[in-house]
CSV table of C-alpha atoms in Angstrom, one decimal:
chain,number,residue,atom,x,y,z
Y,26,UNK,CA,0.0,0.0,0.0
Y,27,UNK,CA,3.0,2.3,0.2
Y,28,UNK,CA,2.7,4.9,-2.2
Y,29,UNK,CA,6.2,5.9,-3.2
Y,30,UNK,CA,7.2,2.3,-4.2
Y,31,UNK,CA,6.7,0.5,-7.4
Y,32,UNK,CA,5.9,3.0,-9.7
Y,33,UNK,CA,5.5,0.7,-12.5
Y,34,UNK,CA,2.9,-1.0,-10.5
Y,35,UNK,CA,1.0,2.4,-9.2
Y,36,UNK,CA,1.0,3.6,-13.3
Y,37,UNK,CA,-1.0,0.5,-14.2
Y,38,UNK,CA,-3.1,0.9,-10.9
Y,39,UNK,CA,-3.9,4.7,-12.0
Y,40,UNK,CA,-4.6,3.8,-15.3
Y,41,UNK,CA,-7.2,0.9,-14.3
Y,42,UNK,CA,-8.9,3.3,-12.2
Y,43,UNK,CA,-8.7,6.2,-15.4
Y,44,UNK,CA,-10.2,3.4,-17.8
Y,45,UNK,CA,-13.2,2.7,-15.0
Y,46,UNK,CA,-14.2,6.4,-15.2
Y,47,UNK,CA,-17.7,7.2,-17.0
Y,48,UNK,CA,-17.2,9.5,-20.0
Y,49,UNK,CA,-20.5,10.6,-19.2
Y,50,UNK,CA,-19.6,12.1,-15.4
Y,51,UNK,CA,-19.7,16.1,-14.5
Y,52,UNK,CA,-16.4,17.7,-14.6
Y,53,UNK,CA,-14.3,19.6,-12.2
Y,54,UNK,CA,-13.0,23.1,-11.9
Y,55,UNK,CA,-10.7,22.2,-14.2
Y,56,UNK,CA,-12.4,22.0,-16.6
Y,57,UNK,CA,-10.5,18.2,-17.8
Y,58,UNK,CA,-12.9,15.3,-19.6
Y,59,UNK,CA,-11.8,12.1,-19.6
Y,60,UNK,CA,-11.3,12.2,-23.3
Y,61,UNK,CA,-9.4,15.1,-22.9
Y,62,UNK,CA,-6.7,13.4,-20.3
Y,63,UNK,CA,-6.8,10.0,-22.4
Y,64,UNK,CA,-5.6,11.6,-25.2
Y,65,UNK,CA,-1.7,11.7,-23.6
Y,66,UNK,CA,-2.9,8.9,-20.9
Y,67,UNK,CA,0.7,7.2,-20.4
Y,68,UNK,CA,2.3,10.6,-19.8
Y,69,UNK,CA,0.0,12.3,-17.6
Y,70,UNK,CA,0.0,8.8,-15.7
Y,71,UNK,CA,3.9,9.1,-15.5
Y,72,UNK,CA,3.4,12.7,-14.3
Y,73,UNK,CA,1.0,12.3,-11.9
Y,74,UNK,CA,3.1,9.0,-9.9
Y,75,UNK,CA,6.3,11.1,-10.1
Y,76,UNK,CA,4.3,13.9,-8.3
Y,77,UNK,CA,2.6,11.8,-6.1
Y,78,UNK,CA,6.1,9.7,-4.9
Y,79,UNK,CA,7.8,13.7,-4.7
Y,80,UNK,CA,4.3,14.9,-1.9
Y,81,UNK,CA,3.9,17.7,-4.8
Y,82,UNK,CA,0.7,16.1,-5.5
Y,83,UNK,CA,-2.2,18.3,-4.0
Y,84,UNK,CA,-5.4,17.5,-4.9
Y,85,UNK,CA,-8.3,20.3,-6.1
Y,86,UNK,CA,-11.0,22.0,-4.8
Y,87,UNK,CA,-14.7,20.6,-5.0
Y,88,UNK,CA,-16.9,21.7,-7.7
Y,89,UNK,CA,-20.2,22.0,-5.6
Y,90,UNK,CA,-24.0,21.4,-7.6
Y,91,UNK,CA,-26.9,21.7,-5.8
Y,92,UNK,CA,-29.6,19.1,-6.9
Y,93,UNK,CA,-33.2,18.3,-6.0
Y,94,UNK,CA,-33.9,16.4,-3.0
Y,95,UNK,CA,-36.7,13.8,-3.3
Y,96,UNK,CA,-37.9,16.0,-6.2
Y,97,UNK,CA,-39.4,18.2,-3.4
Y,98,UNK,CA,-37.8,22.6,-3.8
Y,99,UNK,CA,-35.3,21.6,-1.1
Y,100,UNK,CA,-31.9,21.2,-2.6
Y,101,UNK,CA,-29.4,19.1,-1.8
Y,102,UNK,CA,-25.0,19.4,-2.5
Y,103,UNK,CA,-23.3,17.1,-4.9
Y,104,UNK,CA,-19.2,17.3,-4.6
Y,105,UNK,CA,-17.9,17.0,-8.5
Y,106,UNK,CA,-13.9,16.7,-8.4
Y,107,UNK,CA,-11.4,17.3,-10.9
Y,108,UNK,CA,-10.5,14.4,-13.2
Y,109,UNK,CA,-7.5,13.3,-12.3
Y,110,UNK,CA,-8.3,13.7,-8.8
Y,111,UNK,CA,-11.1,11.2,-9.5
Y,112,UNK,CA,-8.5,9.3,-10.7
Y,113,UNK,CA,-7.0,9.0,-7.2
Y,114,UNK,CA,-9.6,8.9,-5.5
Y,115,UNK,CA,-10.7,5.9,-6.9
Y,116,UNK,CA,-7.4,4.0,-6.4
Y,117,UNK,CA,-7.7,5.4,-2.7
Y,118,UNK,CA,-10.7,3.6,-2.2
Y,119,UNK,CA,-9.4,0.3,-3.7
Y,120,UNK,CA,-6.7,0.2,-0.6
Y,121,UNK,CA,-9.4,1.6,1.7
Y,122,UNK,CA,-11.4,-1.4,0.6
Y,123,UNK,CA,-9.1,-4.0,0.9
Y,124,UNK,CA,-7.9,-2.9,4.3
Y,125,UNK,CA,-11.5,-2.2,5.5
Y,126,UNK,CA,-14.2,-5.0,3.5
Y,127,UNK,CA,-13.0,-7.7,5.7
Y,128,UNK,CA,-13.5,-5.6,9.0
Y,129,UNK,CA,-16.8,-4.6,8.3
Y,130,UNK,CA,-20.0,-6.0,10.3
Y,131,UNK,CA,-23.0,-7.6,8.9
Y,132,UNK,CA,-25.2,-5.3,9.9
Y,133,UNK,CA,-23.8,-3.0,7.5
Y,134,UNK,CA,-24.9,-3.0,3.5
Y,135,UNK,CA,-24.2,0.4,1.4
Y,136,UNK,CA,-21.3,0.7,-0.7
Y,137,UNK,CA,-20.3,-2.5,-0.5
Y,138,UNK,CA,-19.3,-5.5,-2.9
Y,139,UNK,CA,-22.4,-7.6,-3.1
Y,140,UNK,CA,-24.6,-6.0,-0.4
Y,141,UNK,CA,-26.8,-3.5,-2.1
Y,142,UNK,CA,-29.9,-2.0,-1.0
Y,143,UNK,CA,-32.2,-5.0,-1.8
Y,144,UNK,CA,-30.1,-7.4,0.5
Y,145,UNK,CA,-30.7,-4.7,3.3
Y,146,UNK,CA,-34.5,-4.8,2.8
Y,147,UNK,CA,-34.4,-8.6,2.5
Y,148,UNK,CA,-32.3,-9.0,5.6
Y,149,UNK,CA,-34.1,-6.8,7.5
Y,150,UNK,CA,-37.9,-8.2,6.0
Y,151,UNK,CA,-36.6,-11.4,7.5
Y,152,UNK,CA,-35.6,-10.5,10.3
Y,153,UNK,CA,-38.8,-9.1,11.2
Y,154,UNK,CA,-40.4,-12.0,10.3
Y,155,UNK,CA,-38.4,-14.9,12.1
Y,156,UNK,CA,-38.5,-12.8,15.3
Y,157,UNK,CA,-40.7,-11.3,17.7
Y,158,UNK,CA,-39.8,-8.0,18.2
Y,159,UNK,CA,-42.0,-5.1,19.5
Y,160,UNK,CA,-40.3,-1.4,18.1
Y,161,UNK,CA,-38.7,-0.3,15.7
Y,162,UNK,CA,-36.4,2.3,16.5
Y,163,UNK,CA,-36.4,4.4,12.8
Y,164,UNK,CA,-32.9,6.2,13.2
Y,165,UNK,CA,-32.0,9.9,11.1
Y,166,UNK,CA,-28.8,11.3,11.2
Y,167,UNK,CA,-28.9,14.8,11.0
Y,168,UNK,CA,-26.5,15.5,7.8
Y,169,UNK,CA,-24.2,12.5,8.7
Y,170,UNK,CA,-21.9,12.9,5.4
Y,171,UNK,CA,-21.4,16.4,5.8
Y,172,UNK,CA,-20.8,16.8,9.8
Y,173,UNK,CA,-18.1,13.9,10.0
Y,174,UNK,CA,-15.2,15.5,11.9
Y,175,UNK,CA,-11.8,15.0,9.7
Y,176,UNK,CA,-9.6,14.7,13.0
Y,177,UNK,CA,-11.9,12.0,14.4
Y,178,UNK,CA,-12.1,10.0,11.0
Y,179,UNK,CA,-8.2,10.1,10.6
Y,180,UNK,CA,-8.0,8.6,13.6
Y,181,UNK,CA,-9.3,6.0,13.2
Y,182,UNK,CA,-7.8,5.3,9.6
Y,183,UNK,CA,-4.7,5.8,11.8
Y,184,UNK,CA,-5.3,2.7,13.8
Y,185,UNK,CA,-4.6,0.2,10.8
Y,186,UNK,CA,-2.8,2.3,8.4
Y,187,UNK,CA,0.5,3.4,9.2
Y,188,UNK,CA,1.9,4.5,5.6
Y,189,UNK,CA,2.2,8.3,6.8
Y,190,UNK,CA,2.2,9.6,3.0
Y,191,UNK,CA,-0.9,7.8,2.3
Y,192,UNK,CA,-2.2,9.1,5.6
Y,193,UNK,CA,-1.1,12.8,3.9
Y,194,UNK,CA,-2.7,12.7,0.9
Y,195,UNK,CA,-6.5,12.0,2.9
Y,196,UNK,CA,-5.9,15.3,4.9
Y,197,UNK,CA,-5.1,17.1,1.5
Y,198,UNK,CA,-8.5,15.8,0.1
Y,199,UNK,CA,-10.0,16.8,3.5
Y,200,UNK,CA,-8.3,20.2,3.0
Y,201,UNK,CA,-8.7,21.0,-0.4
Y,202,UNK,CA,-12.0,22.7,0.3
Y,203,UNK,CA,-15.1,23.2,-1.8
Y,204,UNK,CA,-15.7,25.9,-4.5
Y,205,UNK,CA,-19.5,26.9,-3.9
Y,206,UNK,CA,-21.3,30.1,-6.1
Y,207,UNK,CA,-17.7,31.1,-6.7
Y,208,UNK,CA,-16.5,31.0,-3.0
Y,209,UNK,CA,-13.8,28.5,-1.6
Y,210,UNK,CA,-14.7,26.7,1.6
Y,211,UNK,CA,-12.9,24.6,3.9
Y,212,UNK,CA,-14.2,23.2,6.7
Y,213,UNK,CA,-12.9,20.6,9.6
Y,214,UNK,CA,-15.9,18.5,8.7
Y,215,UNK,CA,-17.8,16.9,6.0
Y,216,UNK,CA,-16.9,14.7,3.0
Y,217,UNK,CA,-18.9,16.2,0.1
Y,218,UNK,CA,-21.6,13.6,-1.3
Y,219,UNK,CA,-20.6,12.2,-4.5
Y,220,UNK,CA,-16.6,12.2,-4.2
Y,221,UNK,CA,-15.7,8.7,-5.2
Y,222,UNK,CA,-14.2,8.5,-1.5
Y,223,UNK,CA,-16.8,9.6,0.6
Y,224,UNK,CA,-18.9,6.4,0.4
Y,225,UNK,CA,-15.8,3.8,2.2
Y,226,UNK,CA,-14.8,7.0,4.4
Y,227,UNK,CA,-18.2,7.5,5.9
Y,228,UNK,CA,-18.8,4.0,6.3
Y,229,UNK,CA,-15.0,4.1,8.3
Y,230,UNK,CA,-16.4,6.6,10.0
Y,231,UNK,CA,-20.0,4.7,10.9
Y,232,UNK,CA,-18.0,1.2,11.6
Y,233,UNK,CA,-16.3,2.5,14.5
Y,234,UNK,CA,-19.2,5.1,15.9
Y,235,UNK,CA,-22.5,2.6,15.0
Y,236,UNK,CA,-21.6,-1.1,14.4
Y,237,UNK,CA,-18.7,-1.9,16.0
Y,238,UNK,CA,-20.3,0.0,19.5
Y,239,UNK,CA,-23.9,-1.3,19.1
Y,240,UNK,CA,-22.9,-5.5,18.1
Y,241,UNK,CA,-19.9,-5.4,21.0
Y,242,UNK,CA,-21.4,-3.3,23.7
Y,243,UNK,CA,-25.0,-2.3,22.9
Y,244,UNK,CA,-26.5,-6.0,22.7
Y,245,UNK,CA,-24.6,-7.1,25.9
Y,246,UNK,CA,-26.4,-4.8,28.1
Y,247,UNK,CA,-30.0,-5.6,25.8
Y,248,UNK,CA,-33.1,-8.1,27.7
Y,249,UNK,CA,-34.2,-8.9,24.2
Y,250,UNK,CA,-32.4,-9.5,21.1
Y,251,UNK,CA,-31.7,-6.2,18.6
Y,252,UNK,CA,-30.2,-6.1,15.4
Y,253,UNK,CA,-29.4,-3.3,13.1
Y,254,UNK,CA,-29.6,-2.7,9.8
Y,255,UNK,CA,-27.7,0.3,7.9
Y,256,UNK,CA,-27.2,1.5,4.3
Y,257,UNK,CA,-24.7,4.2,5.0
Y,258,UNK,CA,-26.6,7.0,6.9
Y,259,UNK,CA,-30.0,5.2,6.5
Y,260,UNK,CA,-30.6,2.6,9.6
Y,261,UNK,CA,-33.0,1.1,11.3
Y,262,UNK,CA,-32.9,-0.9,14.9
Y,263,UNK,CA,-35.2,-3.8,15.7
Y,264,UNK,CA,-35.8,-4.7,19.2
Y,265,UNK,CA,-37.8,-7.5,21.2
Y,266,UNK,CA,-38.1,-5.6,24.6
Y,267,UNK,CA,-39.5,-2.0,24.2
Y,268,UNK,CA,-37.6,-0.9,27.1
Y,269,UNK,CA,-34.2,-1.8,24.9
Y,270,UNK,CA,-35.8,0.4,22.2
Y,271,UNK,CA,-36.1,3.5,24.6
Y,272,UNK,CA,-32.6,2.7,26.3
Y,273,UNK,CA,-30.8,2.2,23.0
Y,274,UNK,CA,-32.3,5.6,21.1
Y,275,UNK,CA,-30.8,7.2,24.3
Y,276,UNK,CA,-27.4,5.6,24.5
Y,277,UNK,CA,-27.3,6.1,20.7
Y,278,UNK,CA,-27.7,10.2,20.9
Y,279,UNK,CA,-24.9,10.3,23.6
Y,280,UNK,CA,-22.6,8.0,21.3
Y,281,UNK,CA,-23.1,10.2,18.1
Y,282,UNK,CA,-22.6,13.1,20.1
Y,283,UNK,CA,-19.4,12.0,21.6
Y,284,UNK,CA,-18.0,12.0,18.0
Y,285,UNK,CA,-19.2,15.4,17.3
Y,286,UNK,CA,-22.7,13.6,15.0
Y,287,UNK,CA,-26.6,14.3,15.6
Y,288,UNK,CA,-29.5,12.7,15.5
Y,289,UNK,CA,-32.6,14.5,14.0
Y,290,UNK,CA,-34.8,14.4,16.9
Y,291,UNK,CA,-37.8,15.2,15.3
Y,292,UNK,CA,-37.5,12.6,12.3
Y,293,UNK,CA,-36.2,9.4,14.6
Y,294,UNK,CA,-38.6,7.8,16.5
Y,295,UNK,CA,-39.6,4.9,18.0
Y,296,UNK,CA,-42.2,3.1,16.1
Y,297,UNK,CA,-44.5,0.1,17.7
Y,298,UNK,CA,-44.2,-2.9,15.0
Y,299,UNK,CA,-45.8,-6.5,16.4
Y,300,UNK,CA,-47.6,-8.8,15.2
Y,301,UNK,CA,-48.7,-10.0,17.9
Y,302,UNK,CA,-49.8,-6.4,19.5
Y,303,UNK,CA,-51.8,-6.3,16.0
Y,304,UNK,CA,-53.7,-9.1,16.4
Y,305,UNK,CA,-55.1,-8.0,19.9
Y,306,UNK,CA,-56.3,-5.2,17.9
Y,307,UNK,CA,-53.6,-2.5,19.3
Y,308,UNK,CA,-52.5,-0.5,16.5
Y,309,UNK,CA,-49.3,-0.5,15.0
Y,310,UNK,CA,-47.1,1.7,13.4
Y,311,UNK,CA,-44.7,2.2,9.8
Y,312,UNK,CA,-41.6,3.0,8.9
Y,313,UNK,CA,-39.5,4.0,5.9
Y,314,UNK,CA,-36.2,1.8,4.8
Y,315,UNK,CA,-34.5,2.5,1.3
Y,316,UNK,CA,-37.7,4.1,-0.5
Y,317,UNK,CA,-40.1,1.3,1.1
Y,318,UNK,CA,-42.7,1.7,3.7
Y,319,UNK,CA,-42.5,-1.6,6.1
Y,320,UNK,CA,-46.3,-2.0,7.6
Y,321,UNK,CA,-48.3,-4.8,9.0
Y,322,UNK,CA,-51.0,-6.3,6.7
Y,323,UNK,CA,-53.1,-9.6,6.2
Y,324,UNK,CA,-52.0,-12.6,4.4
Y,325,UNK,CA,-54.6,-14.8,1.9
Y,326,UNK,CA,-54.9,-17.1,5.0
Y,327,UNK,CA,-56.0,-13.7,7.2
Y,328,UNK,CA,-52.4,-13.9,9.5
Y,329,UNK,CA,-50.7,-11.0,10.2
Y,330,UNK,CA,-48.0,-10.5,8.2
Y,331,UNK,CA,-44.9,-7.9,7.5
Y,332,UNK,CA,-45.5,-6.6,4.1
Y,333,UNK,CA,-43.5,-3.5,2.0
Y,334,UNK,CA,-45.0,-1.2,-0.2
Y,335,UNK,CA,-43.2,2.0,-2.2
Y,336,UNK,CA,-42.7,5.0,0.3
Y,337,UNK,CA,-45.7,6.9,-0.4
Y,338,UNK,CA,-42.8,10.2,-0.4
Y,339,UNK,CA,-40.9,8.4,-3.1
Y,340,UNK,CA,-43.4,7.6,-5.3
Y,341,UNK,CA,-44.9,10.8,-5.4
Y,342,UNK,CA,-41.0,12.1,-6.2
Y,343,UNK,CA,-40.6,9.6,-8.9
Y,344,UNK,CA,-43.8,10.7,-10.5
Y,345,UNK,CA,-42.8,14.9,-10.3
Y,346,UNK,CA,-39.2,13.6,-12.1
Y,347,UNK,CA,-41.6,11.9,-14.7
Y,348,UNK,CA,-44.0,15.0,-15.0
Y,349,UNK,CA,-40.6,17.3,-15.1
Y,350,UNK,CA,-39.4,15.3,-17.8
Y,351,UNK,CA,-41.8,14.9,-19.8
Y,352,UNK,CA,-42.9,18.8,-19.7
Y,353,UNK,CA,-39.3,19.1,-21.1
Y,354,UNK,CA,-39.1,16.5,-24.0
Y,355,UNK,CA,-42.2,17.0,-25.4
Y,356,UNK,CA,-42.0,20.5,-26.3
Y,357,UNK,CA,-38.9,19.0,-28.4
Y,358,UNK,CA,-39.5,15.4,-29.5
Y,359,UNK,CA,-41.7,13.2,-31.3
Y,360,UNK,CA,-43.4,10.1,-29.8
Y,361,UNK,CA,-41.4,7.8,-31.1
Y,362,UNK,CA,-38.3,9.4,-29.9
Y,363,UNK,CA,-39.8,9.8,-26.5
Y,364,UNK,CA,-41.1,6.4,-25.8
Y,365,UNK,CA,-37.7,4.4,-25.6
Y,366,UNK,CA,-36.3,6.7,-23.1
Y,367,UNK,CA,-39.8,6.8,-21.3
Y,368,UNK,CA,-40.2,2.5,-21.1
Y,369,UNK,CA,-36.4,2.8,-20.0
Y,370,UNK,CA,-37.9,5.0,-17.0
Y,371,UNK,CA,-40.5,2.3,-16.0
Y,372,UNK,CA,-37.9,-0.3,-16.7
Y,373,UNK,CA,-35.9,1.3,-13.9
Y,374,UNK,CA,-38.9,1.7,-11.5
Y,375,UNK,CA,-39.7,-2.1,-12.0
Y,376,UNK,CA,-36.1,-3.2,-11.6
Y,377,UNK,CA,-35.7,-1.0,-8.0
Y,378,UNK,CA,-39.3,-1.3,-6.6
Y,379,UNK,CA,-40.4,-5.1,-7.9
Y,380,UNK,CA,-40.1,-6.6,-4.7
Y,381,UNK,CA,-42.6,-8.9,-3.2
Y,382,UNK,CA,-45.8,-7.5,-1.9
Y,383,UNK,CA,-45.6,-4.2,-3.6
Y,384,UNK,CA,-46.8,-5.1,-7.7
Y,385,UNK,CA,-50.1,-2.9,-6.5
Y,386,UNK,CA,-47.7,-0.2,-6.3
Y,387,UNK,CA,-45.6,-1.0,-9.1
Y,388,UNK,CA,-48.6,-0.8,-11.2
Y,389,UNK,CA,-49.7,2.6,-10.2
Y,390,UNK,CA,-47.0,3.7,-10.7
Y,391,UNK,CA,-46.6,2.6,-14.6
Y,392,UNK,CA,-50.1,3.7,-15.1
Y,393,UNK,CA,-49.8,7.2,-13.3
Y,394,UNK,CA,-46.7,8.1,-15.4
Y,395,UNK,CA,-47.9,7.1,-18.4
Y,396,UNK,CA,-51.5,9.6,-18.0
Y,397,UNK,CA,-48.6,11.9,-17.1
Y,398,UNK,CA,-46.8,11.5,-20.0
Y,399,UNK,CA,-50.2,11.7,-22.1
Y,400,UNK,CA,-51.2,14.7,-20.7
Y,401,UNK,CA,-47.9,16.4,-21.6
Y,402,UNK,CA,-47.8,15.0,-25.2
Y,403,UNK,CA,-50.9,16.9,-25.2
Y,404,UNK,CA,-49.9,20.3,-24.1
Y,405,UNK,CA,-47.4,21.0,-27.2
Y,406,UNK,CA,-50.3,23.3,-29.1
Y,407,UNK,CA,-53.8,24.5,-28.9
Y,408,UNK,CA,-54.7,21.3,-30.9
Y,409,UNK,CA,-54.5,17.4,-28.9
Y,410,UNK,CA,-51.6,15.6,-30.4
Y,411,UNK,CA,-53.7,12.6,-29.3
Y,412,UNK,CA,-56.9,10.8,-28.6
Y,413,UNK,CA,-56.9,8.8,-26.2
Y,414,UNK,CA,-57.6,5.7,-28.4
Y,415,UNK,CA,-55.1,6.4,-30.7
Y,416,UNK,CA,-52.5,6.6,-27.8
Y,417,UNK,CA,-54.1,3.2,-27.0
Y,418,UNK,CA,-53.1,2.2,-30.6
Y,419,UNK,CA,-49.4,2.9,-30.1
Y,420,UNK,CA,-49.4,1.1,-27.0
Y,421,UNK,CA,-50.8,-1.8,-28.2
Y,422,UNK,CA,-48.1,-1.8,-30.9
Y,423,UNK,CA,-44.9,-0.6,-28.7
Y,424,UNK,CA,-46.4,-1.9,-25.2
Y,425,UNK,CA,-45.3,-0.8,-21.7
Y,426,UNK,CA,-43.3,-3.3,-19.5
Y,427,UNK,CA,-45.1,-5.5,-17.2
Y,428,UNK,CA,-44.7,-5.1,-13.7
Y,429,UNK,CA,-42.8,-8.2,-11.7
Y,430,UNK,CA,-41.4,-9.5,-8.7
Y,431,UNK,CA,-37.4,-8.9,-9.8
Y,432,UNK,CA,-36.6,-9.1,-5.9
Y,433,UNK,CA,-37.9,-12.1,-3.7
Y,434,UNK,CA,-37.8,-10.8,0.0
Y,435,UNK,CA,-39.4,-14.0,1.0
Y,436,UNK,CA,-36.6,-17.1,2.0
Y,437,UNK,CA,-36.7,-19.8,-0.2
């Protein structure tokens, strides 16, 4: 891991990490497209490791873009580096990988090889169902990626890394600031949402704060059995005994605090979810995981069952994007130009949202985008582009994807 050895070796590594950069990715300050740098690839590479084995390597400041949150007016900031600091960063996160993947906990699933959202919902479905548990403790962080405390995070990479230039070159990045509305900012805190680093150092960060603290010291002093479930900054905690529940959303406010991170107070509570509470007619509450709503509902058989259904906040987000797209392209396009990218939409809904128990939703959604998209093909002039039969027509003869099950939450 020792960056000012084997240059040969570090070339290759750089340009691995150069040939897995989309062409299609915002650019920097700098200005630099990937086509740009590839153009004199071998040199630049050669450049770049003789800088970086010399410390004159510094990396630049953060281009920061301010996009839509949950396609509500609230805006959220997107990080966009420079490309070949992109570059780095990505061969930074190889070695943060393969010192970190093996450390990390079970409870833990975003960002990582082969533990994507659906195997949180899935574990976490499961685990609802195979135990008994009372609450649901349905945890916010209060702007978890942008209040991490550099000095804190380095550490703990200091605990297992001891290469002190590799150690360096993370508090350059930390330091290298962010260029908002023309104004450079630095700050002792934050990793800016879409570096190619921030996902592994945030979940550094969360290892040693969360999981490490709630499997090793939270569950020994639990009556009931817990278990946690987080995709980075999105978690939830399932408890048996709802005292543990009240004890643990405590002790968990105190822990973040000690490491200089909030909980939203307002947004995480502590949700009543039991089956067994439901059928003696007490009522029991929801909760949000990954852009599904986890409820209690009735099986064929007339048991009471967990069952997930599209978060009612995402799907009406989903449907604004399709209404703000389509206002857009139609003005411009014809149908037929239209329709590919539009099935490729639904396609995408199906493929994230086709889970078991939620097809009901699926389908409202397909059919709520597509009056969407008729009502806009409509607006282009005075005069209705088209009936509603004739619409009917092309859909009979181009049809819209059928909704499916892609993901089975349900244990074979």
């Amino acid at each position: 891991m020792r960056l000012q050895s084997g240059a040969r070796h570090n070339e290759e590594s750089l340009r691995s990490c150069f040939e897995n950069l989309s062409s299609s990715k915002a650019i920097g300050i700098d200005g630099v497209t990937k086509e740009e740098y590839g153009r004199n690839l071998s040199p630049n590479l050669r450049n770049l490791v003789n800088r970086m084995r010399q410390m004159s390597y510094r990396p630049g400041p953060v281009r920061e873009v301010l996009i839509p949150k949950d396609g509500t007016t609230k805006l959220r900031p997107l990080g966009i580096s420079n490309l070949e600091d992109k570059i780095v960063q990505s061969m930074y996160t190889r070695l943060l990988e393969s010192i970190y993947e093996p450390l990390f906990l079970g409870c833990s699933y975003g960002f990582r090889p082969g533990r994507g959202c659906h195997h949180a919902v899935r574990d976490l479905y499961n685990s609802i169902h195979d135990n008994l548990y009372s609450t649901v403790i349905d945890v916010d962080l209060e702007n978890f990626f942008g209040t991490i405390n550099h000095k804190i995070l380095e550490n703990f990479l200091r605990e297992k890394i001891k290469d002190e230039r590799f150690i360096r070159y993370i508090i350059r990045m930390f330091k290298a600031g962010i260029l908002s509305q023309g104004e450079l900012k630095t700050s002792d805190e934050g990793v800016p949402q879409g570096s190619i680093c921030s996902p592994i150092l945030s979940n550094i960060m969360a290892h040693f704060v969360i999981d490490v603290w709630f499997e090793f010291t939270v569950k020994k002093h639990c009556i009931g059995k817990t278990e946690m479930f987080r995709y980075a900054d999105d978690l939830v905690i399932c408890c048996e005994n709802p005292r543990d529940a009240e004890r643990i959303k405590t002790a968990l406010e105190n822990r973040l605090d000690r490491f200089e991170l909030t909980i939203n107070k307002e947004k995480t509570k502590l949700v009543p979810f039991s089956r067994f509470q439901k059928r003696q007619g007490k009522p029991q509450g929801t909760f949000d995981f990954l852009g599904f709503t986890f409820y209690i509902g009735k099986s064929r058989k007339g048991r009471y069952v967990t069952k997930v259904k599209t978060s009612g906040k995402k799907l009406n987000s989903k449907l604004k994007r399709v209404s703000d797209w389509a206002k857009r392209v139609c003005n411009v396009f014809k149908l037929k130009q239209i329709w590919p990218a539009f099935i490729a939409k639904l396609r995408g809904h199906i493929n994230y949202y086709g889970v078991s128990f939620n097809l009901e939703c699926v389908k409202s959604f397909i059919y709520r985008a597509n009056r969407i998209l008729f009502k806009w093909l409509n607006r282009r002039s005075q005069r209705r582009s088209y009936s509603w039969a004739k619409y009917l027509k092309y859909m009979e003869t181009f049809p819209l994807p059928e909704p499916k099950v892609v993901h089975s939450l349900i244990k074979s």
